[in-house]
mmCIF file of C-alpha atoms and ligand atoms in Angstrom:
data_model
loop_
_atom_site.group_PDB
_atom_site.id
_atom_site.type_symbol
_atom_site.label_atom_id
_atom_site.label_comp_id
_atom_site.label_asym_id
_atom_site.label_seq_id
_atom_site.Cartn_x
_atom_site.Cartn_y
_atom_site.Cartn_z
ATOM 1 C CA MET A 1242 118.826 92.730 89.309
ATOM 2 C CA LEU A 1243 117.083 91.506 92.394
ATOM 3 C CA ILE A 1244 119.350 89.638 94.755
ATOM 4 C CA LYS A 1245 117.563 87.042 96.757
ATOM 5 C CA SER A 1246 118.749 86.249 100.229
ATOM 6 C CA ARG A 1247 118.382 82.670 101.395
ATOM 7 C CA ASN A 1248 116.208 81.904 104.346
ATOM 8 C CA THR A 1249 114.222 78.924 105.529
ATOM 9 C CA HIS A 1250 111.582 79.527 102.888
ATOM 10 C CA ASP A 1251 113.993 79.313 100.022
ATOM 11 C CA CYS A 1252 114.882 76.191 98.210
ATOM 12 C CA LEU A 1253 117.233 74.912 95.588
ATOM 13 C CA GLU A 1254 116.631 74.741 91.888
ATOM 14 C CA SER A 1255 117.610 71.082 92.051
ATOM 15 C CA GLU A 1256 114.547 70.430 94.197
ATOM 16 C CA VAL A 1257 112.230 71.254 91.318
ATOM 17 C CA THR A 1258 110.306 68.090 90.580
ATOM 18 C CA ASP A 1259 107.690 69.102 88.053
ATOM 19 C CA TYR A 1260 108.967 69.828 84.578
ATOM 20 C CA SER A 1261 105.776 71.360 83.235
ATOM 21 C CA LEU A 1262 105.810 73.694 86.182
ATOM 22 C CA TYR A 1263 109.372 74.617 85.398
ATOM 23 C CA MET A 1264 108.399 75.458 81.810
ATOM 24 C CA GLN A 1265 105.396 77.368 83.005
ATOM 25 C CA ARG A 1266 107.584 79.468 85.237
ATOM 26 C CA ARG A 1267 110.056 80.135 82.468
ATOM 27 C CA ARG A 1268 107.224 81.585 80.458
ATOM 28 C CA PHE A 1269 106.334 83.920 83.300
ATOM 29 C CA ILE A 1270 109.739 85.548 83.024
ATOM 30 C CA GLU A 1271 108.617 87.110 79.768
ATOM 31 C CA THR A 1272 105.067 88.003 80.714
ATOM 32 C CA SER A 1273 105.944 89.419 84.108
ATOM 33 C CA ALA A 1274 108.514 91.750 82.590
ATOM 34 C CA LYS A 1275 105.624 93.765 81.187
ATOM 35 C CA GLY A 1276 103.972 94.016 84.554
ATOM 36 C CA PHE A 1277 103.708 96.721 87.135
ATOM 37 C CA GLY A 1278 106.754 96.785 89.373
ATOM 38 C CA LEU A 1279 107.688 93.199 88.684
ATOM 39 C CA ALA A 1280 110.117 93.612 85.848
ATOM 40 C CA MET A 1281 113.126 92.754 87.955
ATOM 41 C CA ILE A 1282 112.433 89.186 88.979
ATOM 42 C CA ALA A 1283 115.645 87.249 88.558
ATOM 43 C CA PRO A 1284 115.276 84.101 86.450
ATOM 44 C CA SER A 1285 116.794 82.057 89.262
ATOM 45 C CA LEU A 1286 113.929 83.151 91.451
ATOM 46 C CA LEU A 1287 111.421 81.816 88.998
ATOM 47 C CA LEU A 1288 113.015 78.405 88.882
ATOM 48 C CA SER A 1289 112.690 77.685 92.550
ATOM 49 C CA ALA A 1290 109.372 75.891 92.500
ATOM 50 C CA CYS A 1291 110.061 73.551 95.329
ATOM 51 C CA SER A 1292 109.296 72.791 98.916
ATOM 52 C CA GLU A 1293 109.646 75.783 101.168
ATOM 53 C CA ALA A 1294 110.311 73.505 104.099
ATOM 54 C CA SER A 1295 113.857 73.412 105.349
ATOM 55 C CA PRO A 1296 115.195 69.970 106.280
ATOM 56 C CA GLY A 1297 113.948 68.877 109.651
ATOM 57 C CA SER A 1298 111.254 71.515 109.917
ATOM 58 C CA ASP A 1299 107.798 70.662 111.132
ATOM 59 C CA THR A 1300 106.273 70.900 107.691
ATOM 60 C CA THR A 1301 108.659 68.377 106.196
ATOM 61 C CA THR A 1302 108.111 65.760 108.842
ATOM 62 C CA SER A 1303 104.396 66.176 109.413
ATOM 63 C CA ALA A 1304 103.178 66.764 105.908
ATOM 64 C CA GLY A 1305 105.973 65.725 103.580
ATOM 65 C CA LYS A 1306 107.279 67.268 100.417
ATOM 66 C CA GLN A 1307 104.091 66.456 98.512
ATOM 67 C CA ASP A 1308 102.462 69.074 100.651
ATOM 68 C CA GLN A 1309 104.193 71.823 98.707
ATOM 69 C CA GLU A 1310 103.017 70.934 95.208
ATOM 70 C CA LEU A 1311 101.867 74.221 93.735
ATOM 71 C CA THR A 1312 98.172 74.753 93.069
ATOM 72 C CA PRO A 1313 97.777 75.419 89.330
ATOM 73 C CA TYR A 1314 97.686 79.095 88.326
ATOM 74 C CA GLU A 1315 94.315 78.502 86.711
ATOM 75 C CA ASP A 1316 92.794 77.436 90.034
ATOM 76 C CA VAL A 1317 94.512 80.181 92.027
ATOM 77 C CA THR A 1318 92.990 82.808 89.734
ATOM 78 C CA THR A 1319 89.502 81.368 89.208
ATOM 79 C CA TYR A 1320 88.523 79.912 92.603
ATOM 80 C CA ASN A 1321 88.514 82.913 94.901
ATOM 81 C CA ASN A 1322 86.979 84.468 97.941
ATOM 82 C CA PHE A 1323 86.546 88.215 97.479
ATOM 83 C CA TYR A 1324 83.064 89.283 98.510
ATOM 84 C CA GLU A 1325 83.498 92.749 97.012
ATOM 85 C CA PHE A 1326 83.172 91.004 93.666
ATOM 86 C CA GLY A 1327 80.407 88.580 94.605
ATOM 87 C CA LEU A 1328 79.776 85.657 96.899
ATOM 88 C CA GLY A 1329 80.429 82.818 94.444
ATOM 89 C CA LYS A 1330 83.912 81.384 94.044
ATOM 90 C CA SER A 1331 83.952 82.203 90.342
ATOM 91 C CA ASP A 1332 82.509 85.711 90.727
ATOM 92 C CA PRO A 1333 85.797 87.520 91.473
ATOM 93 C CA ALA A 1334 87.448 86.259 88.275
ATOM 94 C CA LYS A 1335 84.323 87.245 86.354
ATOM 95 C CA TYR A 1336 83.764 90.704 87.802
ATOM 96 C CA ALA A 1337 87.308 91.878 88.543
ATOM 97 C CA THR A 1338 88.593 91.798 84.979
ATOM 98 C CA LYS A 1339 88.416 95.577 84.613
ATOM 99 C CA PHE A 1340 89.399 96.411 88.165
ATOM 100 C CA ASN A 1341 91.510 99.557 87.894
ATOM 101 C CA VAL A 1342 94.406 99.761 90.342
ATOM 102 C CA LYS A 1343 96.333 102.683 88.854
ATOM 103 C CA PRO A 1344 96.821 105.061 90.473
ATOM 104 C CA TRP A 1345 96.610 103.480 93.923
ATOM 105 C CA THR A 1346 97.053 105.405 97.147
ATOM 106 C CA VAL A 1347 97.383 104.077 100.665
ATOM 107 C CA LYS A 1348 96.520 106.038 103.791
ATOM 108 C CA VAL A 1349 98.745 105.466 106.818
ATOM 109 C CA GLU A 1350 97.226 106.665 110.103
ATOM 110 C CA GLY A 1351 97.089 106.335 113.855
ATOM 111 C CA ALA A 1352 99.945 105.685 116.265
ATOM 112 C CA VAL A 1353 102.727 106.043 113.707
ATOM 113 C CA GLU A 1354 105.609 108.432 113.063
ATOM 114 C CA ASN A 1355 105.220 108.498 109.292
ATOM 115 C CA PRO A 1356 101.507 108.972 108.630
ATOM 116 C CA GLY A 1357 100.280 110.221 105.284
ATOM 117 C CA THR A 1358 98.754 109.362 101.965
ATOM 118 C CA TYR A 1359 101.258 107.428 99.885
ATOM 119 C CA ASP A 1360 101.314 106.479 96.242
ATOM 120 C CA LEU A 1361 101.711 102.721 96.267
ATOM 121 C CA GLU A 1362 104.965 103.000 94.347
ATOM 122 C CA ASP A 1363 106.422 105.284 97.021
ATOM 123 C CA LEU A 1364 105.221 103.017 99.782
ATOM 124 C CA LEU A 1365 106.977 100.057 98.146
ATOM 125 C CA LYS A 1366 110.278 101.874 97.694
ATOM 126 C CA GLY A 1367 113.049 100.156 99.608
ATOM 127 C CA MET A 1368 111.056 96.957 100.151
ATOM 128 C CA GLN A 1369 113.092 93.923 99.168
ATOM 129 C CA GLN A 1370 110.839 91.908 96.901
ATOM 130 C CA GLU A 1371 111.116 88.137 96.903
ATOM 131 C CA GLU A 1372 109.129 84.992 96.238
ATOM 132 C CA ARG A 1373 107.612 82.909 99.034
ATOM 133 C CA ILE A 1374 105.720 79.681 98.623
ATOM 134 C CA TYR A 1375 102.963 79.697 101.244
ATOM 135 C CA ARG A 1376 99.899 77.582 101.850
ATOM 136 C CA LEU A 1377 96.663 79.524 102.242
ATOM 137 C CA ARG A 1378 93.990 77.726 104.283
ATOM 138 C CA CYS A 1379 90.457 79.047 103.974
ATOM 139 C CA VAL A 1380 88.141 78.731 106.952
ATOM 140 C CA GLU A 1381 85.842 76.847 104.558
ATOM 141 C CA ALA A 1382 88.261 73.880 104.715
ATOM 142 C CA TRP A 1383 89.965 74.211 101.349
ATOM 143 C CA SER A 1384 93.561 75.201 100.792
ATOM 144 C CA MET A 1385 96.042 76.145 98.085
ATOM 145 C CA VAL A 1386 99.821 76.370 97.733
ATOM 146 C CA ILE A 1387 100.800 79.606 96.041
ATOM 147 C CA PRO A 1388 104.142 81.093 94.983
ATOM 148 C CA TRP A 1389 103.577 84.632 96.196
ATOM 149 C CA TYR A 1390 105.723 87.576 95.254
ATOM 150 C CA GLY A 1391 106.146 90.545 97.561
ATOM 151 C CA PHE A 1392 107.926 91.652 100.725
ATOM 152 C CA ALA A 1393 107.947 91.169 104.480
ATOM 153 C CA LEU A 1394 105.231 93.139 106.255
ATOM 154 C CA ALA A 1395 107.828 93.816 108.983
ATOM 155 C CA ASP A 1396 109.916 95.842 106.503
ATOM 156 C CA LEU A 1397 106.969 98.087 105.693
ATOM 157 C CA ILE A 1398 106.121 98.540 109.365
ATOM 158 C CA LYS A 1399 109.735 99.495 110.119
ATOM 159 C CA LYS A 1400 109.543 102.113 107.388
ATOM 160 C CA LEU A 1401 106.285 103.550 108.761
ATOM 161 C CA LYS A 1402 107.563 103.528 112.378
ATOM 162 C CA PRO A 1403 104.672 102.837 114.744
ATOM 163 C CA THR A 1404 104.958 104.719 118.031
ATOM 164 C CA SER A 1405 105.542 102.901 121.326
ATOM 165 C CA THR A 1406 101.812 102.996 122.088
ATOM 166 C CA ALA A 1407 100.835 101.053 118.938
ATOM 167 C CA LYS A 1408 99.823 97.487 119.769
ATOM 168 C CA TYR A 1409 97.842 96.488 116.669
ATOM 169 C CA VAL A 1410 97.721 97.207 112.975
ATOM 170 C CA GLN A 1411 94.496 97.380 110.992
ATOM 171 C CA PHE A 1412 94.128 97.141 107.214
ATOM 172 C CA GLU A 1413 91.246 98.345 105.080
ATOM 173 C CA THR A 1414 90.139 97.325 101.573
ATOM 174 C CA LEU A 1415 89.022 99.752 98.873
ATOM 175 C CA TYR A 1416 85.384 100.835 99.010
ATOM 176 C CA ASP A 1417 84.206 101.488 95.456
ATOM 177 C CA PRO A 1418 80.783 100.018 94.627
ATOM 178 C CA LYS A 1419 81.123 101.249 91.033
ATOM 179 C CA GLN A 1420 84.006 98.855 90.519
ATOM 180 C CA MET A 1421 83.063 96.278 93.121
ATOM 181 C CA PRO A 1422 79.541 95.014 92.479
ATOM 182 C CA GLY A 1423 79.490 92.958 95.673
ATOM 183 C CA GLN A 1424 79.580 96.180 97.674
ATOM 184 C CA ARG A 1425 76.139 97.128 96.332
ATOM 185 C CA GLY A 1426 74.811 94.359 98.576
ATOM 186 C CA ARG A 1427 75.205 94.057 102.329
ATOM 187 C CA ALA A 1428 76.966 90.728 102.687
ATOM 188 C CA LEU A 1429 79.522 92.450 104.932
ATOM 189 C CA ASP A 1430 79.900 95.835 106.567
ATOM 190 C CA TRP A 1431 82.001 97.632 103.937
ATOM 191 C CA PRO A 1432 84.808 98.406 103.709
ATOM 192 C CA TYR A 1433 86.402 95.070 104.621
ATOM 193 C CA VAL A 1434 88.803 95.500 107.539
ATOM 194 C CA GLU A 1435 91.291 93.150 109.144
ATOM 195 C CA GLY A 1436 93.989 93.382 111.762
ATOM 196 C CA LEU A 1437 96.914 91.781 113.537
ATOM 197 C CA ARG A 1438 98.607 92.246 116.853
ATOM 198 C CA LEU A 1439 101.788 94.191 116.131
ATOM 199 C CA ASP A 1440 104.074 91.315 117.162
ATOM 200 C CA GLU A 1441 102.185 89.015 114.781
ATOM 201 C CA ALA A 1442 102.564 91.588 112.029
ATOM 202 C CA MET A 1443 106.316 91.797 112.720
ATOM 203 C CA ASN A 1444 106.771 88.033 112.477
ATOM 204 C CA PRO A 1445 108.957 87.291 109.443
ATOM 205 C CA LEU A 1446 106.260 85.047 107.913
ATOM 206 C CA ALA A 1447 103.728 87.893 107.587
ATOM 207 C CA PHE A 1448 103.889 88.994 103.970
ATOM 208 C CA MET A 1449 102.558 91.684 101.661
ATOM 209 C CA ALA A 1450 101.973 90.232 98.206
ATOM 210 C CA THR A 1451 102.091 92.218 94.994
ATOM 211 C CA GLY A 1452 102.133 89.190 92.724
ATOM 212 C CA LEU A 1453 101.881 85.446 92.384
ATOM 213 C CA TYR A 1454 103.400 82.963 89.938
ATOM 214 C CA GLY A 1455 105.800 85.751 88.913
ATOM 215 C CA LYS A 1456 103.000 88.006 87.643
ATOM 216 C CA ASP A 1457 101.289 91.012 89.155
ATOM 217 C CA LEU A 1458 98.250 90.141 91.244
ATOM 218 C CA LEU A 1459 95.019 90.008 89.286
ATOM 219 C CA GLY A 1460 91.996 91.817 90.712
ATOM 220 C CA GLN A 1461 90.496 88.580 92.029
ATOM 221 C CA ASN A 1462 93.602 87.886 94.148
ATOM 222 C CA GLY A 1463 93.698 91.349 95.696
ATOM 223 C CA ALA A 1464 95.535 93.649 93.298
ATOM 224 C CA PRO A 1465 97.577 95.732 93.639
ATOM 225 C CA PHE A 1466 98.676 94.527 97.067
ATOM 226 C CA ARG A 1467 97.288 92.344 99.805
ATOM 227 C CA LEU A 1468 98.240 90.692 103.045
ATOM 228 C CA VAL A 1469 99.233 87.007 103.333
ATOM 229 C CA VAL A 1470 99.284 85.537 106.849
ATOM 230 C CA PRO A 1471 99.938 81.849 106.178
ATOM 231 C CA TRP A 1472 99.321 80.524 109.711
ATOM 232 C CA LYS A 1473 95.838 82.053 109.906
ATOM 233 C CA TYR A 1474 92.586 81.326 108.112
ATOM 234 C CA GLY A 1475 92.335 83.004 104.729
ATOM 235 C CA PHE A 1476 89.943 85.734 105.799
ATOM 236 C CA LYS A 1477 92.768 87.466 107.692
ATOM 237 C CA SER A 1478 94.650 87.886 104.397
ATOM 238 C CA ILE A 1479 92.894 91.072 103.351
ATOM 239 C CA LYS A 1480 92.996 92.151 99.714
ATOM 240 C CA SER A 1481 93.345 95.419 97.782
ATOM 241 C CA ILE A 1482 94.504 97.485 100.743
ATOM 242 C CA VAL A 1483 93.974 101.277 100.808
ATOM 243 C CA ALA A 1484 94.586 102.036 104.503
ATOM 244 C CA ILE A 1485 96.973 100.894 107.208
ATOM 245 C CA ARG A 1486 96.140 102.062 110.720
ATOM 246 C CA PHE A 1487 98.155 101.578 113.920
ATOM 247 C CA THR A 1488 96.023 101.296 117.039
ATOM 248 C CA GLU A 1489 96.378 100.864 120.775
ATOM 249 C CA THR A 1490 93.402 98.542 121.115
ATOM 250 C CA GLU A 1491 92.233 95.510 119.146
ATOM 251 C CA PRO A 1492 90.749 96.853 115.920
ATOM 252 C CA PRO A 1493 87.410 95.653 114.546
ATOM 253 C CA THR A 1494 87.640 92.997 111.823
ATOM 254 C CA SER A 1495 84.967 92.287 109.213
ATOM 255 C CA TRP A 1496 84.104 88.655 109.836
ATOM 256 C CA ASN A 1497 84.191 89.149 113.581
ATOM 257 C CA ILE A 1498 81.759 92.071 113.241
ATOM 258 C CA THR A 1499 79.466 89.935 111.087
ATOM 259 C CA ASN A 1500 79.503 86.860 113.304
ATOM 260 C CA SER A 1501 81.715 86.934 116.385
ATOM 261 C CA GLY A 1502 80.640 83.445 117.455
ATOM 262 C CA GLU A 1503 82.114 81.948 114.301
ATOM 263 C CA TYR A 1504 85.060 84.206 113.497
ATOM 264 C CA GLY A 1505 87.514 85.343 116.148
ATOM 265 C CA PHE A 1506 90.173 88.017 115.945
ATOM 266 C CA TYR A 1507 93.053 85.537 116.050
ATOM 267 C CA ALA A 1508 91.784 82.989 113.508
ATOM 268 C CA ASN A 1509 94.868 80.813 113.826
ATOM 269 C CA VAL A 1510 94.499 77.613 111.819
ATOM 270 C CA ASN A 1511 93.692 74.982 114.447
ATOM 271 C CA PRO A 1512 92.384 71.468 113.731
ATOM 272 C CA LYS A 1513 91.169 71.201 117.343
ATOM 273 C CA VAL A 1514 88.926 74.255 117.267
ATOM 274 C CA ASN A 1515 86.017 73.570 114.956
ATOM 275 C CA HIS A 1516 84.002 76.200 113.221
ATOM 276 C CA PRO A 1517 80.581 76.012 114.950
ATOM 277 C CA ARG A 1518 79.049 74.633 111.754
ATOM 278 C CA TRP A 1519 81.793 72.302 110.496
ATOM 279 C CA SER A 1520 84.963 70.467 111.445
ATOM 280 C CA GLN A 1521 88.397 71.974 110.844
ATOM 281 C CA ARG A 1522 90.274 68.679 111.226
ATOM 282 C CA LYS A 1523 90.714 68.152 107.499
ATOM 283 C CA GLU A 1524 90.981 70.227 104.377
ATOM 284 C CA ARG A 1525 90.795 69.755 100.644
ATOM 285 C CA ARG A 1526 93.706 71.040 98.639
ATOM 286 C CA ILE A 1527 92.199 72.640 95.528
ATOM 287 C CA GLY A 1528 92.859 70.329 92.586
ATOM 288 C CA GLU A 1529 92.926 67.197 94.746
ATOM 289 C CA PHE A 1530 90.184 64.804 95.827
ATOM 290 C CA ARG A 1531 91.473 63.215 98.987
ATOM 291 C CA LYS A 1532 91.461 65.292 102.111
ATOM 292 C CA ARG A 1533 94.541 66.173 104.122
ATOM 293 C CA PRO A 1534 94.764 66.638 107.853
ATOM 294 C CA THR A 1535 94.780 70.284 108.891
ATOM 295 C CA LEU A 1536 97.913 71.264 110.804
ATOM 296 C CA LEU A 1537 98.089 73.554 113.820
ATOM 297 C CA PHE A 1538 99.075 77.041 112.622
ATOM 298 C CA ASN A 1539 98.714 75.613 109.098
ATOM 299 C CA GLY A 1540 102.052 73.827 109.642
ATOM 300 C CA TYR A 1541 103.983 77.000 110.508
ATOM 301 C CA GLY A 1542 104.130 76.340 114.261
ATOM 302 C CA ASP A 1543 107.938 76.418 114.457
ATOM 303 C CA GLU A 1544 107.866 80.041 113.406
ATOM 304 C CA VAL A 1545 104.769 81.358 115.164
ATOM 305 C CA ALA A 1546 103.764 79.213 118.167
ATOM 306 C CA SER A 1547 105.816 81.418 120.515
ATOM 307 C CA LEU A 1548 103.510 84.356 119.739
ATOM 308 C CA TYR A 1549 100.707 82.583 121.594
ATOM 309 C CA GLN A 1550 102.531 81.119 124.573
ATOM 310 C CA GLY A 1551 100.238 80.950 127.565
ATOM 311 C CA MET A 1552 97.138 81.859 125.560
ATOM 312 C CA ASP A 1553 94.098 79.589 125.563
ATOM 313 C CA LEU A 1554 93.671 79.028 121.821
ATOM 314 C CA LYS A 1555 90.136 77.709 122.319
ATOM 315 C CA ARG A 1556 89.103 80.958 123.921
ATOM 316 C CA TYR A 1557 91.154 83.211 121.629
ATOM 317 C CA PHE A 1558 90.138 81.445 118.405
HETATM 318 N N1 LIG B 2152 88.819 92.487 100.967
HETATM 319 C C1 LIG B 2152 88.674 91.159 101.066
HETATM 320 N N2 LIG B 2152 89.743 90.404 101.367
HETATM 321 C C2 LIG B 2152 89.619 89.058 101.459
HETATM 322 C C3 LIG B 2152 88.361 88.431 101.270
HETATM 323 C C4 LIG B 2152 87.238 89.258 100.945
HETATM 324 O O1 LIG B 2152 86.103 88.799 100.748
HETATM 325 N N3 LIG B 2152 87.446 90.609 100.837
HETATM 326 N N4 LIG B 2152 88.241 87.060 101.414
HETATM 327 C C5 LIG B 2152 89.253 86.413 102.282
HETATM 328 C C6 LIG B 2152 89.173 84.970 102.282
HETATM 329 S S1 LIG B 2152 87.886 84.290 103.142
HETATM 330 C C7 LIG B 2152 90.138 84.184 101.685
HETATM 331 S S2 LIG B 2152 90.094 82.497 101.853
HETATM 332 C C8 LIG B 2152 91.235 84.786 100.891
HETATM 333 C C9 LIG B 2152 91.262 84.166 99.510
HETATM 334 O O2 LIG B 2152 92.354 84.644 98.762
HETATM 335 P P1 LIG B 2152 92.538 84.155 97.238
HETATM 336 O O3 LIG B 2152 91.240 84.357 96.541
HETATM 337 O O4 LIG B 2152 93.644 84.993 96.652
HETATM 338 O O5 LIG B 2152 92.903 82.705 97.294
HETATM 339 O O6 LIG B 2152 91.087 86.186 100.752
HETATM 340 C C10 LIG B 2152 90.675 86.873 101.927
HETATM 341 N N5 LIG B 2152 90.725 88.299 101.733
HETATM 342 MO MO1 LIG B 2153 88.463 82.051 103.445
#
């Protein structure tokens, strides 16, 4: 049985406010048991659909508990950004239904002591899987609140052991135009690549998701495993990863390659730095009509602001 350790992102069963959500999550206990690698989710884990914010944290005071109401599973799995499966928000759900993720291998390369080609299952061995409720804020000014399932990116990095010269980590998405119709067009330079500074990647908030809502990830959400960096715009959270590369210099990233004036390497959520073509001051939570104010670092400043001390966030956007 999976033992869940408590940290600031955990919450108590008694904080559950939405009964239908509670029932929904109970149902996932059965369905997820059939899934790939997710058979061991403890029921107690599935009942903790509540605010991730610990008392007194920034998120609680600035945004309130309402801010953590989960985005319905239906929306999370049908309104997606995954250009490999098309440019429209409903394309990924339409074209990823037969996406085959077994077997899945991941190449580990660069400045690292344990390079190699790993079966995903071997790569995940020893990773402590847990649920984390994180907001995901797209650069297009919409957002969702998702109960992710997975493990700390830091744990994986510790297992792979970057050398002392490694300063960045780059991730790469599968390139397979037969399965990914979007790759037959040239919307982006395929394969999709993303990266983090190593200290950002080691921050406890950086997460590798294998599931959401207690089920394995569907193709549209980045099966079989994807990055989730909750304080950065959604495009940093690269999906369906097949390579992890440790580098000494800042690695190229897809949206920055495509349009460096609009998409920086850092991409920290920042209401004061507008996208050149639209404001970032507000966002629409999917499923809601009124707009919410966008929070610096997507509301996770307590945990991550120290990473950027002394940096001009307008220049390094
Ligand atoms: N490989 C790849 N990863 C990607 C994208 C993409 O097009 N290709 N889109 C990104 C963007 S812009 C967002 S907002 C999130 C959306 O994740 P979701 O569909 O699971 O909500 O995925 C990110 N990861
Ligand atoms: Mo996005």
